Structures are given as structure tokens and as C-alpha cells.
Amino acid sequence: LFNGLFLAIKWPWMESNVILLQKAGKPNNEVRSFSPISIPSYIGKLLESILKHRLLNFLDELDILTSNQHGCLNFCSTVTYMA
């Protein structure tokens, strides 16, 4: 099922709903008085997780990533890079 979804030309599950929350003490007639909040699709988040897992496994099998790679790997965040 997910393989078929990855091959789809348009990915409607990657769209999100955006709601506006009014900031406390701000007038409701000004655009800057609101903060946009994006609510992504649960299916989209699941597909992103599956794709990341598959891609990292593929790169690991081919030994493409170096030990200096940080940011997207488990236990190798941008914070560990700075340490």
C-alpha cells in the first residue's frame, strides 16, 4: 500500500491544515496579531518516517554516510557535532 502511495504523482496527504491563533492582548483586526499553526496529516507523518527509515538503511548498506554525518542519524544530532 505505501509503495503505491510513494509512486503517486500528487501527495495530498502531505498537505496540512493551518489555523490562526490570536496572540494574547493583541487586537484581532491586525494580521501580526495571529500565529499560524500547521497541523500535518498523520498519514503524511507516517510516510515521512517510513521513507526516512528506508533511505537511511539504503545509505548505510552502501556505506555512503561518513562518521562526520550528523543531524539525521540516531544519536548523531547537531548538538553532538558541536561537542
mmCIF file of C-alpha atoms in Angstrom:
data_model
loop_
_atom_site.group_PDB
_atom_site.id
_atom_site.type_symbol
_atom_site.label_atom_id
_atom_site.label_comp_id
_atom_site.label_asym_id
_atom_site.label_seq_id
_atom_site.Cartn_x
_atom_site.Cartn_y
_atom_site.Cartn_z
ATOM 1 C CA LEU A 1 0.000 0.000 0.000
ATOM 2 C CA PHE A 2 2.680 2.508 0.997
ATOM 3 C CA ASN A 3 4.844 1.606 -2.014
ATOM 4 C CA GLY A 4 1.933 2.568 -4.268
ATOM 5 C CA LEU A 5 1.475 5.819 -2.384
ATOM 6 C CA PHE A 6 5.152 6.727 -2.843
ATOM 7 C CA LEU A 7 4.767 6.330 -6.599
ATOM 8 C CA ALA A 8 1.760 8.650 -6.779
ATOM 9 C CA ILE A 9 2.330 11.886 -8.685
ATOM 10 C CA LYS A 10 0.418 14.071 -6.243
ATOM 11 C CA TRP A 11 0.746 13.562 -2.496
ATOM 12 C CA PRO A 12 -2.392 15.082 -0.937
ATOM 13 C CA TRP A 13 -1.521 13.588 2.459
ATOM 14 C CA MET A 14 1.472 15.939 2.623
ATOM 15 C CA GLU A 15 -0.845 18.928 2.850
ATOM 16 C CA SER A 16 -1.609 20.379 6.274
ATOM 17 C CA ASN A 17 -4.330 22.418 7.834
ATOM 18 C CA VAL A 18 -3.263 25.850 9.011
ATOM 19 C CA ILE A 19 -5.109 27.553 11.836
ATOM 20 C CA LEU A 20 -4.508 31.011 13.239
ATOM 21 C CA LEU A 21 -4.219 31.549 16.981
ATOM 22 C CA GLN A 22 -4.644 35.067 18.274
ATOM 23 C CA LYS A 23 -1.788 36.291 20.435
ATOM 24 C CA ALA A 24 -2.755 37.351 23.936
ATOM 25 C CA GLY A 25 -3.516 41.034 24.306
ATOM 26 C CA LYS A 26 -3.333 41.766 20.570
ATOM 27 C CA PRO A 27 -6.158 43.280 18.504
ATOM 28 C CA ASN A 28 -7.955 40.858 16.207
ATOM 29 C CA ASN A 29 -8.003 43.258 13.244
ATOM 30 C CA GLU A 30 -4.242 43.046 12.547
ATOM 31 C CA VAL A 31 -2.513 40.185 10.733
ATOM 32 C CA ARG A 32 0.523 40.264 13.038
ATOM 33 C CA SER A 33 -1.766 39.581 15.994
ATOM 34 C CA PHE A 34 -2.036 35.923 14.946
ATOM 35 C CA SER A 35 0.352 32.963 14.962
ATOM 36 C CA PRO A 36 -0.079 30.354 12.205
ATOM 37 C CA ILE A 37 -0.121 26.744 13.425
ATOM 38 C CA SER A 38 0.266 23.908 10.914
ATOM 39 C CA ILE A 39 -1.452 20.590 11.632
ATOM 40 C CA PRO A 40 0.037 17.896 9.348
ATOM 41 C CA SER A 41 -1.680 14.728 8.219
ATOM 42 C CA TYR A 42 -0.995 11.646 10.351
ATOM 43 C CA ILE A 43 -0.642 9.579 7.172
ATOM 44 C CA GLY A 44 1.914 12.073 5.871
ATOM 45 C CA LYS A 45 3.941 11.877 9.084
ATOM 46 C CA LEU A 46 3.867 8.063 8.930
ATOM 47 C CA LEU A 47 5.018 8.082 5.297
ATOM 48 C CA GLU A 48 7.842 10.503 6.123
ATOM 49 C CA SER A 49 9.012 8.179 8.885
ATOM 50 C CA ILE A 50 8.922 5.127 6.600
ATOM 51 C CA LEU A 51 10.784 6.966 3.846
ATOM 52 C CA LYS A 52 13.470 8.207 6.255
ATOM 53 C CA HIS A 53 13.960 4.691 7.639
ATOM 54 C CA ARG A 54 14.257 3.173 4.148
ATOM 55 C CA LEU A 55 16.616 5.876 2.916
ATOM 56 C CA LEU A 56 18.930 5.643 5.922
ATOM 57 C CA ASN A 57 19.042 1.829 5.634
ATOM 58 C CA PHE A 58 19.901 2.142 1.943
ATOM 59 C CA LEU A 59 22.681 4.665 2.608
ATOM 60 C CA ASP A 60 24.022 2.537 5.466
ATOM 61 C CA GLU A 61 24.109 -0.627 3.331
ATOM 62 C CA LEU A 62 26.133 1.168 0.658
ATOM 63 C CA ASP A 63 28.377 2.739 3.311
ATOM 64 C CA ILE A 64 27.741 6.218 1.878
ATOM 65 C CA LEU A 65 27.430 8.131 5.146
ATOM 66 C CA THR A 66 30.640 9.099 6.906
ATOM 67 C CA SER A 67 31.274 9.206 10.644
ATOM 68 C CA ASN A 68 31.148 13.010 10.335
ATOM 69 C CA GLN A 69 27.490 12.942 9.245
ATOM 70 C CA HIS A 70 25.224 14.485 11.886
ATOM 71 C CA GLY A 71 21.692 15.817 12.078
ATOM 72 C CA CYS A 72 19.592 12.998 10.624
ATOM 73 C CA LEU A 73 21.084 9.904 12.270
ATOM 74 C CA ASN A 74 20.149 8.386 15.611
ATOM 75 C CA PHE A 75 22.485 9.509 18.393
ATOM 76 C CA CYS A 76 24.196 11.967 16.000
ATOM 77 C CA SER A 77 22.382 15.255 16.340
ATOM 78 C CA THR A 78 23.696 18.694 15.518
ATOM 79 C CA VAL A 79 24.439 19.064 19.231
ATOM 80 C CA THR A 80 26.805 16.047 19.197
ATOM 81 C CA TYR A 81 28.553 17.551 16.172
ATOM 82 C CA MET A 82 29.358 20.688 18.146
ATOM 83 C CA ALA A 83 30.752 18.710 21.096
#
